[in-house]
Coordinates of C-alpha atoms and ligand atoms in Angstrom, one line a residue:
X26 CA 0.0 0.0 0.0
X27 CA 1.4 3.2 -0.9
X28 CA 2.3 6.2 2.4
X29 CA -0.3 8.4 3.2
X30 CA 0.7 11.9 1.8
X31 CA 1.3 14.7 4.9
X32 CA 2.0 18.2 3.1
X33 CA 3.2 21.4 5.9
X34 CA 3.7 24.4 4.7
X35 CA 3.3 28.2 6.2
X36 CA 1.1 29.8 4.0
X37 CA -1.7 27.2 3.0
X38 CA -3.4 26.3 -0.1
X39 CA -6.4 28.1 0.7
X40 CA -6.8 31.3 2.8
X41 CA -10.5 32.2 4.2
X42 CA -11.4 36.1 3.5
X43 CA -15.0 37.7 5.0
X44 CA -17.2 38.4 2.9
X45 CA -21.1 39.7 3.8
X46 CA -20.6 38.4 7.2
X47 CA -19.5 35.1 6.0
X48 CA -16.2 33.3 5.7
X49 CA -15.2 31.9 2.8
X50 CA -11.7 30.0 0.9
X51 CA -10.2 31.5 -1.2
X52 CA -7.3 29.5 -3.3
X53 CA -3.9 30.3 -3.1
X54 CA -2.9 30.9 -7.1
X55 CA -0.4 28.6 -8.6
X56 CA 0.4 25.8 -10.2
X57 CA 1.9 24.2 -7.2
X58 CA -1.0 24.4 -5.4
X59 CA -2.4 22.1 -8.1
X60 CA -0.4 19.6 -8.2
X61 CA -0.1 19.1 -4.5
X62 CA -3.5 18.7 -3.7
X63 CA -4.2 17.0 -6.5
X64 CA -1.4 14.6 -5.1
X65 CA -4.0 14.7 -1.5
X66 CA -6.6 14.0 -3.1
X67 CA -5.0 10.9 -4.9
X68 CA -3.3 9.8 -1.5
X69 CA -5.7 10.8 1.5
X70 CA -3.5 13.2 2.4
X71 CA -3.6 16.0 4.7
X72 CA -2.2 19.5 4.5
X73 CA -1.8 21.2 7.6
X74 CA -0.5 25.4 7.6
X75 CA -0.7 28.0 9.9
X76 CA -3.8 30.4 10.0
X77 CA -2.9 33.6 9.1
X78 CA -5.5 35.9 8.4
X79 CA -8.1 36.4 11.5
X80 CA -10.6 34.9 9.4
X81 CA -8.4 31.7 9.5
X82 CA -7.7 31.7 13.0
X83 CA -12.0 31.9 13.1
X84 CA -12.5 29.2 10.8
X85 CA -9.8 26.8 12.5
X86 CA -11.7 27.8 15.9
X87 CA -14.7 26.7 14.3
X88 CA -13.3 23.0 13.8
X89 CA -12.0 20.3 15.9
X90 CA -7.9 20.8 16.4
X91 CA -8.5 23.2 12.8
X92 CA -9.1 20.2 11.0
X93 CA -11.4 20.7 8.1
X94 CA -12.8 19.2 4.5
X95 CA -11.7 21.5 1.6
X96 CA -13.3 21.0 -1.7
X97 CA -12.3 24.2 -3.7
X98 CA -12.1 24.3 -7.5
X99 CA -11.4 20.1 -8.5
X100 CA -9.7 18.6 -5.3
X101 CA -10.8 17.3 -2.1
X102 CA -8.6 17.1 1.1
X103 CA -8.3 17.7 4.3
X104 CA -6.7 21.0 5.8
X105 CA -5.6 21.6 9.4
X106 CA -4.7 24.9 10.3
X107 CA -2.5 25.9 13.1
X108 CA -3.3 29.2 15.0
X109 CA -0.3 30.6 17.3
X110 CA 0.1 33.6 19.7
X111 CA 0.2 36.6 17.6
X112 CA 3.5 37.4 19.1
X113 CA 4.8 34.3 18.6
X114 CA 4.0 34.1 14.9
X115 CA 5.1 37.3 14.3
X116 CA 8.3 36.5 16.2
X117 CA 8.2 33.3 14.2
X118 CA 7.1 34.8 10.5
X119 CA 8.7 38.3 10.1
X120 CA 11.3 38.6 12.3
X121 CA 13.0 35.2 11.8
X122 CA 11.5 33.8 8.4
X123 CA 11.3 37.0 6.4
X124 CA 14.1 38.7 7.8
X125 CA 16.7 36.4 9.4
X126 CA 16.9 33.7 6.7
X127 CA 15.4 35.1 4.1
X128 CA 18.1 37.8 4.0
X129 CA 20.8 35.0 5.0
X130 CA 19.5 32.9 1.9
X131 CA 19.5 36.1 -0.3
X132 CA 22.8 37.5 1.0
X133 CA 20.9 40.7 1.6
X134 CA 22.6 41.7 4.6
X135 CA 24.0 45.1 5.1
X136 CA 26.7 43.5 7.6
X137 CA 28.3 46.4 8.9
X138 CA 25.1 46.9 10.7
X139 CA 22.8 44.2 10.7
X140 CA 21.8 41.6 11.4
X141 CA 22.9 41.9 15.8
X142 CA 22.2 38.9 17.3
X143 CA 21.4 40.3 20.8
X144 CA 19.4 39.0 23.3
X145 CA 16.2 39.2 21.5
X146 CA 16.9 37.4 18.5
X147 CA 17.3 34.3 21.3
X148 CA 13.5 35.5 22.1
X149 CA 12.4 35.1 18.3
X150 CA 14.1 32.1 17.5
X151 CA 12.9 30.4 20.6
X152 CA 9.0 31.3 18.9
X153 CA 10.5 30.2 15.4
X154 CA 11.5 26.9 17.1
X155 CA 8.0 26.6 19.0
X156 CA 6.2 27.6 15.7
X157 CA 8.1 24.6 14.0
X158 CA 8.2 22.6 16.7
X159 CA 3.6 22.9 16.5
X160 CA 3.5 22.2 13.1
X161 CA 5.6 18.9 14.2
X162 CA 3.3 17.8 17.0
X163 CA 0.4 18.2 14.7
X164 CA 2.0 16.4 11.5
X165 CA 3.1 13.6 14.2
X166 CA -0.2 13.0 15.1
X167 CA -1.9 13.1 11.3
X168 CA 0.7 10.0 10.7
X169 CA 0.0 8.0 14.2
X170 CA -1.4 4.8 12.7
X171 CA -0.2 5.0 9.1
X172 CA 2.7 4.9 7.0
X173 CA 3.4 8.5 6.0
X174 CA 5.3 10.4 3.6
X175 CA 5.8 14.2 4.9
X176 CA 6.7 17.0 2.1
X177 CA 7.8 19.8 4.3
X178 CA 7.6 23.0 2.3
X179 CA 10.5 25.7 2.6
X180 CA 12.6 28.4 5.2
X181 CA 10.0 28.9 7.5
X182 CA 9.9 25.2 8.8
X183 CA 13.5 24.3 8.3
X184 CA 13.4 22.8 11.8
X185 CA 10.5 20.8 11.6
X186 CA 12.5 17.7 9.9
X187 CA 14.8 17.4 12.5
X188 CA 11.7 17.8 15.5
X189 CA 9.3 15.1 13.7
X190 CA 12.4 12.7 13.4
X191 CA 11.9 13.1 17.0
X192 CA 8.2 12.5 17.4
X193 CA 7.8 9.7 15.0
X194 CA 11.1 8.0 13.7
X195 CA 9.8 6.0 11.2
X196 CA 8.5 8.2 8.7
X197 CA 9.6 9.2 5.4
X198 CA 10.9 12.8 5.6
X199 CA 11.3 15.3 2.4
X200 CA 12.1 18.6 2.3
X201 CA 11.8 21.1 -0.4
X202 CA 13.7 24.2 -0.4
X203 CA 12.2 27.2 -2.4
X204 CA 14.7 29.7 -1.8
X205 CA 18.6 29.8 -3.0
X206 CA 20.8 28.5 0.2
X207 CA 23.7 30.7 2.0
X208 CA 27.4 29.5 1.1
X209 CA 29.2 28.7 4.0
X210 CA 31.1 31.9 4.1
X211 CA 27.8 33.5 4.5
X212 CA 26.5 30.7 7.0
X213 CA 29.4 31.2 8.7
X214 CA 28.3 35.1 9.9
X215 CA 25.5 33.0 11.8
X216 CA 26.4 32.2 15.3
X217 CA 27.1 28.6 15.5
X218 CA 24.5 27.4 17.7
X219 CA 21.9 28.6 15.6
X220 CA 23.8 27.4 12.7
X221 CA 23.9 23.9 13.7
X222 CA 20.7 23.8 15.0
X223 CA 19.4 25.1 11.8
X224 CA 21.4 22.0 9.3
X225 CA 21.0 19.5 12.0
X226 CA 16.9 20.7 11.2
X227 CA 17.2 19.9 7.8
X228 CA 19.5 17.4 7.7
X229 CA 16.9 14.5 9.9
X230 CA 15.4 14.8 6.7
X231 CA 15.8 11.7 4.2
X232 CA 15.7 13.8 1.0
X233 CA 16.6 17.4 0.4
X234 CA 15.8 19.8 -2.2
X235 CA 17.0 22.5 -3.9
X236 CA 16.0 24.2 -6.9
X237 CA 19.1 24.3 -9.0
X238 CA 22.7 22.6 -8.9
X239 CA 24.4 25.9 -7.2
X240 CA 22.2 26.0 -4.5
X241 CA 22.6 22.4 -3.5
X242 CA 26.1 22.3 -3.8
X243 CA 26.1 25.8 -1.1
X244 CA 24.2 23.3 1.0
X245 CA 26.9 20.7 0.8
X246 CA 29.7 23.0 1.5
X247 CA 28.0 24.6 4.1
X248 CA 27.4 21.3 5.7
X249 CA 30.8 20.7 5.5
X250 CA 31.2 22.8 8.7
X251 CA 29.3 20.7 10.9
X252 CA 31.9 19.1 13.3
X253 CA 31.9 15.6 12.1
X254 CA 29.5 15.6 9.5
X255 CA 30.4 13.1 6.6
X256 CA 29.8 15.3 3.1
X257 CA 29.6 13.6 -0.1
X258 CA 29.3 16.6 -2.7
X259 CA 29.5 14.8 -6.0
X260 CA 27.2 11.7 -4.5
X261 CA 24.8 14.4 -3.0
X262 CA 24.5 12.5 0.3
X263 CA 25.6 14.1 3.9
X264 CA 25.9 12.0 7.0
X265 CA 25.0 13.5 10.1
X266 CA 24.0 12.3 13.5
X267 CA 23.6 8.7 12.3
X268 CA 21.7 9.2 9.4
X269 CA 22.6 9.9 5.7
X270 CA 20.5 12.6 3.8
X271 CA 20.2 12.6 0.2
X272 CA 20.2 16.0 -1.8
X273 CA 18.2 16.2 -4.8
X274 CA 17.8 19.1 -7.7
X275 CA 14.1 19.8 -8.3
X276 CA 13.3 22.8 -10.6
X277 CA 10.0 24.0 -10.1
X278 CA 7.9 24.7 -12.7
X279 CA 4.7 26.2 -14.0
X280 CA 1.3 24.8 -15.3
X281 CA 1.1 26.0 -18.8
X282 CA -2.6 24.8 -19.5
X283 CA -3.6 26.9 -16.7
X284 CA -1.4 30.0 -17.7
X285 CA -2.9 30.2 -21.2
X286 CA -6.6 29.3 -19.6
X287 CA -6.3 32.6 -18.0
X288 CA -4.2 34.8 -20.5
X289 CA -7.4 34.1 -22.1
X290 CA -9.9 36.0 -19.9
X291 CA -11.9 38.9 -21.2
X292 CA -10.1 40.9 -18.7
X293 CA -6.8 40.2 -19.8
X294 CA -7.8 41.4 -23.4
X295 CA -8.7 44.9 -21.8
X296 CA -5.9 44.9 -19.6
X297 CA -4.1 44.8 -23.3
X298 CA -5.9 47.0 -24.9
X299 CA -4.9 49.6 -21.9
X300 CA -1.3 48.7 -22.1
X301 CA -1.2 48.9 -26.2
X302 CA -2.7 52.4 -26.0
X303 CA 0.1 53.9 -23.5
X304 CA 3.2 52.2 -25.7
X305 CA 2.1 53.6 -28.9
X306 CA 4.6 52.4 -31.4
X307 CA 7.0 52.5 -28.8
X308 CA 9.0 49.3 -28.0
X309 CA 7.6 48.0 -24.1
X310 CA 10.3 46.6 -21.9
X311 CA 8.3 44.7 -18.7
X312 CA 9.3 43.4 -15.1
X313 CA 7.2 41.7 -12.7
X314 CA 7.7 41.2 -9.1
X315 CA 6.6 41.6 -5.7
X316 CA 8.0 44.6 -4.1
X317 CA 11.1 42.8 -2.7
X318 CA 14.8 43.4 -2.1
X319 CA 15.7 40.6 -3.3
X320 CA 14.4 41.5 -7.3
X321 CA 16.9 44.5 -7.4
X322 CA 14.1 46.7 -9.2
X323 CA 16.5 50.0 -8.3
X324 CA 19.2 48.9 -10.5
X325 CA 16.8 47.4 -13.1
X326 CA 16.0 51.5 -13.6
X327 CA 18.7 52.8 -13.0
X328 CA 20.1 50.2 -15.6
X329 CA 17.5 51.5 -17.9
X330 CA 18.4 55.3 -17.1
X331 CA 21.6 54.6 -18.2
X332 CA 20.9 53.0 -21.2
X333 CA 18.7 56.2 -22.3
X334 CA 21.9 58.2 -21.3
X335 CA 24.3 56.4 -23.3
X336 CA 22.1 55.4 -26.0
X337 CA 19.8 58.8 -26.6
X338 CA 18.4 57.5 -29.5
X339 CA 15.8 55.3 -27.6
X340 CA 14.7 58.5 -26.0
X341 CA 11.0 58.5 -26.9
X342 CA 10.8 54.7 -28.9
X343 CA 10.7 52.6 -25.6
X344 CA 8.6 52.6 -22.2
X345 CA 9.4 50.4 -19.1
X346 CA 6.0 48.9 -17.7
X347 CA 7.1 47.6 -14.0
X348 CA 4.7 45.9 -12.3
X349 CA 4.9 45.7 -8.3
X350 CA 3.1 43.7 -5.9
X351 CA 3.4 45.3 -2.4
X352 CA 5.1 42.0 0.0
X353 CA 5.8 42.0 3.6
X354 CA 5.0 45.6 4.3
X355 CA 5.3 44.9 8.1
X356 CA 9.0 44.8 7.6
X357 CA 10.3 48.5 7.2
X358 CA 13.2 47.5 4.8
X359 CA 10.7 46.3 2.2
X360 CA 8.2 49.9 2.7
X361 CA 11.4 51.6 2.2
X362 CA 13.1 50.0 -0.6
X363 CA 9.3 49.9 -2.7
X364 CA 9.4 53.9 -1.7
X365 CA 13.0 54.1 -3.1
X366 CA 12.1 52.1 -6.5
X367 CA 9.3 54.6 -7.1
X368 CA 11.0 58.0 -6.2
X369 CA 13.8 56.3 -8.5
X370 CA 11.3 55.9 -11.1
X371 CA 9.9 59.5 -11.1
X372 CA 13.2 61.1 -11.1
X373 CA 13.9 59.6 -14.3
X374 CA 10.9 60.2 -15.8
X375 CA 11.5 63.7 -14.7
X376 CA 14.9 63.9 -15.8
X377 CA 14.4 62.1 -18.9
X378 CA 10.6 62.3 -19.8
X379 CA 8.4 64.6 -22.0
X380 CA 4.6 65.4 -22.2
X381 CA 4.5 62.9 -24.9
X382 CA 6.7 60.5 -23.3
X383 CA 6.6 58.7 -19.9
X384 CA 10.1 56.7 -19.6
X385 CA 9.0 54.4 -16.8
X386 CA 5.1 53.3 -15.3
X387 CA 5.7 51.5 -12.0
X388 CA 2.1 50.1 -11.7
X389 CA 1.8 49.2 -7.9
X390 CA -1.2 46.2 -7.2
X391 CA -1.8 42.5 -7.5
X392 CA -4.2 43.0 -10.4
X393 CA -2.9 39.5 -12.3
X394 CA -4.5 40.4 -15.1
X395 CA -2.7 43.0 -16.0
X396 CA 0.2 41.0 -15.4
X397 CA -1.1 38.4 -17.9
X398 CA -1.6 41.7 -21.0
X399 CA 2.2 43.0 -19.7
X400 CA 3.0 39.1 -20.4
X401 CA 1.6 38.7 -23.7
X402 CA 3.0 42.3 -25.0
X403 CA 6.6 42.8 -24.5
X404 CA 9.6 43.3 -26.3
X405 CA 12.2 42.8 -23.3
X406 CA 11.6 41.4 -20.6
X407 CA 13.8 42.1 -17.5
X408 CA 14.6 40.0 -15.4
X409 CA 17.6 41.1 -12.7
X410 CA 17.2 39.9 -9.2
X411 CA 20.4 39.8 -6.8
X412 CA 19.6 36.0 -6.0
X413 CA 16.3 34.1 -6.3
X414 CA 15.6 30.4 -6.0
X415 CA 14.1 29.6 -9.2
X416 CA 12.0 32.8 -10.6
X417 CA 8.7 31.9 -12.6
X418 CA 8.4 35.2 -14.5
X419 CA 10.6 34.7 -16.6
X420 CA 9.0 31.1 -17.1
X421 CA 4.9 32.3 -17.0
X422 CA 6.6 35.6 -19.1
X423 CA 8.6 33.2 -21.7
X424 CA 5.4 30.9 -22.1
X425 CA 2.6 33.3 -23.0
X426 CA 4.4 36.3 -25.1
X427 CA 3.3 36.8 -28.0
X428 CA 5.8 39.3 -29.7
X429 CA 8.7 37.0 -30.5
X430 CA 10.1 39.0 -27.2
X431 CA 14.2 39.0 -25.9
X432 CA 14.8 38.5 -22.0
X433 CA 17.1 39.6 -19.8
X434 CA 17.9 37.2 -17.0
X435 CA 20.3 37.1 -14.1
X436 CA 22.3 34.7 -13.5
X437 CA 21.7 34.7 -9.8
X438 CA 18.5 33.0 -10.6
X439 CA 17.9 29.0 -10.8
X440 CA 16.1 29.4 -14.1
X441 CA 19.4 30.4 -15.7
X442 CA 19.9 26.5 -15.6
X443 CA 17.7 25.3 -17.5
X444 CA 16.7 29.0 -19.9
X445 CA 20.4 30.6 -20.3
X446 CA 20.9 29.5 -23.7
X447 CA 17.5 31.7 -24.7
X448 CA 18.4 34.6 -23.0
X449 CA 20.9 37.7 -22.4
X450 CA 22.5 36.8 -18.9
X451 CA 23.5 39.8 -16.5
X452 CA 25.5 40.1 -13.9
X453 CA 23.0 41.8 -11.4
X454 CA 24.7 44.1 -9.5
X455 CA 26.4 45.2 -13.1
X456 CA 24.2 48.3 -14.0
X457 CA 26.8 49.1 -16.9
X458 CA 26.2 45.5 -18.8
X459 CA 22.2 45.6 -17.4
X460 CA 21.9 49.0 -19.7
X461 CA 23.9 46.9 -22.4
X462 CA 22.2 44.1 -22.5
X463 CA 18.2 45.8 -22.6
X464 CA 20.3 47.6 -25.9
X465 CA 21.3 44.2 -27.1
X466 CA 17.8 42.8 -26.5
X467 CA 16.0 45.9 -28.1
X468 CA 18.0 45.8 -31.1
X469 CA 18.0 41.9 -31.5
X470 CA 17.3 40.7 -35.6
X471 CA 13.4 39.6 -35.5
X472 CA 15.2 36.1 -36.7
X473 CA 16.8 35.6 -33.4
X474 CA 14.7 36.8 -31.0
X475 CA 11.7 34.8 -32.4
X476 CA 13.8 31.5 -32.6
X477 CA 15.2 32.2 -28.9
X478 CA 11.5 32.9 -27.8
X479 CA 10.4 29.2 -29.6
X480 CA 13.0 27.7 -27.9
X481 CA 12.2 29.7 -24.6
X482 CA 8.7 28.4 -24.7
X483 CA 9.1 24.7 -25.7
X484 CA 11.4 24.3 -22.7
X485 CA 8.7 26.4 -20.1
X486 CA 6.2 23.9 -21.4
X487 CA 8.0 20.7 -21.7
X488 CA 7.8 20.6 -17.2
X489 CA 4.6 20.7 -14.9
X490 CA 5.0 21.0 -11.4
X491 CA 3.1 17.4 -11.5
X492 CA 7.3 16.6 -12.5
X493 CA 7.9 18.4 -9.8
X494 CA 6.0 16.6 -7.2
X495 CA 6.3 13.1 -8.4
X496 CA 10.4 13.1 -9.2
X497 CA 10.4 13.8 -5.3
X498 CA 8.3 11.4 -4.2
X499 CA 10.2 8.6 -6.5
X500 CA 13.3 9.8 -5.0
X501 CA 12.0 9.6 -1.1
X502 CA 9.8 6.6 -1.5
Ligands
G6P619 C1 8.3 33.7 -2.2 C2 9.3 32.5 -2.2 C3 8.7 31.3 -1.5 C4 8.2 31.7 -0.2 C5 7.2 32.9 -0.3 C6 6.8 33.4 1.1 O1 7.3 33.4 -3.1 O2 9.7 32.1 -3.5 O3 9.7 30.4 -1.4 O4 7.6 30.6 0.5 O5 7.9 33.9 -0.9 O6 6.1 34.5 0.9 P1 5.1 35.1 2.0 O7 4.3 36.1 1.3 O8 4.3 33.9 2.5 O9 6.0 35.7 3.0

């Protein structure tokens, strides 16, 4: 008989919103989402995530230990939701998850200053350990009487293998994780009790993975720190503590019959229509991305303000359409860097820009319909961040444009694997080549960029994140 399936994750598949006094799912978007609870339904699996709206927390009040049916869109499962001590959680979530290792990850650290690991960054990782250590307890109990395979999901529960391990020995552990991981120069600015207690969390896990070669292999070397750990790099296995964890390379992809079922929307055909009218006959140069460090949107312009500087005769025949979704706006660093991008933005279309002529729109919102039109229309899209784990723009971009368009991609990214021979690669912290290569990509031979979009677009559809899932659960079962 195959495992049951247990899936944890922080943010759930489903989120409940109020609506006339009632409370109602909502889906999470994505093609992940999909395919893992399409994999619950198949497998009588559970998914269990923390509650993080209030109309969660009232919904998992309203059921037994926040275990409910969900049957939204085409799958069934069952969902338990964990509510914490808002302190806690926000302990837990901002100040450990979102800023502690997501900047570690990202190498976002301004380390002449931050981070200081005083005595109250002992008080928040004491709540991120008791927030992981809940989410254990209850996936421990789901698997009491059964075989179970776990898929723990990301950052924010990187201590939960090594605390179920604990709880239930016999399972099947797999981890997945989202983000790039820190090299161990980088680890090594953590203090080395939270360092060891952060690998020894992952590393009670039977499988480990990563989105891309690089980041696996910073996981080996990083492990290679661990007083007495036994590090295999080219056979992908660490030993650690009496047990051997394998490390796998997982790219993540998107579902490209759901991408074009909604490119096709009646919205998204007005959204174009709105975009068309303000390029003109101008050449459109796009970016999507939640409002995020990470993304380097500030060099992306300033990038673009330099090409306009050294190359005046695009002055006037291309716009920049940037579209931001506001993330994490509890943290300061994010309002402050999304405040930044836009000042940025409107001193170069002050500098630079005419009545006729609008140099850059930064159009702030989650509308994904527009995103879809911005999609469909460009001619360059950029693509620049500092690091990111995989980076589906460029993939959801590369799958539904429709103008034979040229990208731009870092190759700080983990799509660079598996898209760098179809697009200009950048250095991302190199403004200088950034503004070269948007010239390059403007001024591309239609010949070229229509055979590198093909190819782009063949390889974006060739992988579903049903891959995804099921080359993991081969791998760990
Ligand atoms: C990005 C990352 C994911 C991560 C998520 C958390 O999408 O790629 O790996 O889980 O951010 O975002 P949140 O909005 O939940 O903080």
């Amino acid at each position: 008989m195959t495992d049951r399936i247990l899936i944890a994750s922080n943010r759930g598949p489903i989120r409940f919103v109020e609506e006339e006094g009632e409370i109602v799912p909502r889906r999470s978007p994505g093609g992940l989402v999909t395919a893992l609870t399409g994999l619950l339904q198949d497998r009588d699996g559970l998914w269990v995530a923390a509650a993080m709206t209030d109309a969660d927390r009232s919904r998992a009040a309203a059921s037994p230990d926040g275990r409910m049916e969900v049957a939204v869109d085409d799958a069934k499962y069952q969902l338990r939701l964990l509510a914490f001590d808002p302190e806690v959680y926000d302990r837990a979530y901002n100040t450990v998850s979102n800023r502690l290792l997501w900047f570690l990850h990202h190498y976002l650290w301004d380390v002449p200053r931050w981070p200081r690991f005083g005595g109250q960054s002992r008080i928040s990782w004491d709540a991120y350990r008791s927030v992981n250590r809940t989410f254990a307890e209850a996936l421990a109990e789901e698997a009491q009487d059964r075989t179970s395979t776990v898929l723990v999901q990301d950052y924010h529960l990187s201590l939960v293998p090594a605390q179920l391990r604990a709880l239930s020995s016999g399972l099947r552990i797999a981890y997945f994780h989202h983000i790039p991981f820190a090299g161990p120069g980088y680890l090594r600015l953590v203090p080395t009790w939270m360092r060891e207690e952060l690998m020894d969390g992952l590393l009670q896990a039977d499988l480990l993975g990563f989105q891309c070669e690089r980041w696996a292999d910073d996981f080996l070397f990083s492990a290679r720190m661990l007083p007495d750990a036994r590090v295999d790099v080219e056979g992908r296995t660490v030993s650690w503590r009496g047990r051997t964890a394998r490390i796998g390379v997982y790219p993540i992809a998107i579902d490209p019959e759901q991408m074009r079922e909604d490119a096709a929307r009646p919205e998204v055909a007005r959204c174009r229509r709105a975009v068309e009218r303000w390029r003109g006959d101008r050449k459109l140069i796009v970016r999507v991305d939640r409002a995020e460090l990470s993304k380097n949107v500030l060099r992306g312009f300033l990038a673009y303000e330099d090409l306009l500087l050294r190359s005046p005769e695009w002055r006037g025949r291309v716009s920049f359409l940037a579209h931001l979704n506001p993330s994490r706006t509890a943290l300061e660093e994010y309002r402050v860097y999304t405040e930044q991008c836009v000042e940025t933005a409107e001193r170069i279309n002050r500098e630079l820009g005419s009545d006729e002529w609008e140099p850059i729109r930064v159009q702030m919102g989650d509308d994904f319909n527009e995103v879809l039109a911005a999609y469909a229309l460009y001619d360059v899209l950029l693509v620049n961040p500092v690091f990111d784990g995989m980076n589906l723009v460029v993939k959801e971009g590369g799958l539904l444009n429709e103008r034979g368009g040229a990208v731009v991609l870092s190759r700080n990214t983990g799509a660079i694997d598996e898209l760098g021979d179809h697009v200009i690669a950048v250095d991302p912290l190199d403004i200088y080549a950034t503004a070269d290569a948007l010239r390059t990509a403007l001024e591309m031979p239609s010949d070229e960029r229509g055979r590198r979009a093909r190819a782009l677009r063949a390889t974006v559809a060739g992988r579903s994140p049903a891959d995804w899932v099921e080359e993991q659960l081969a791998d760990v079962e």
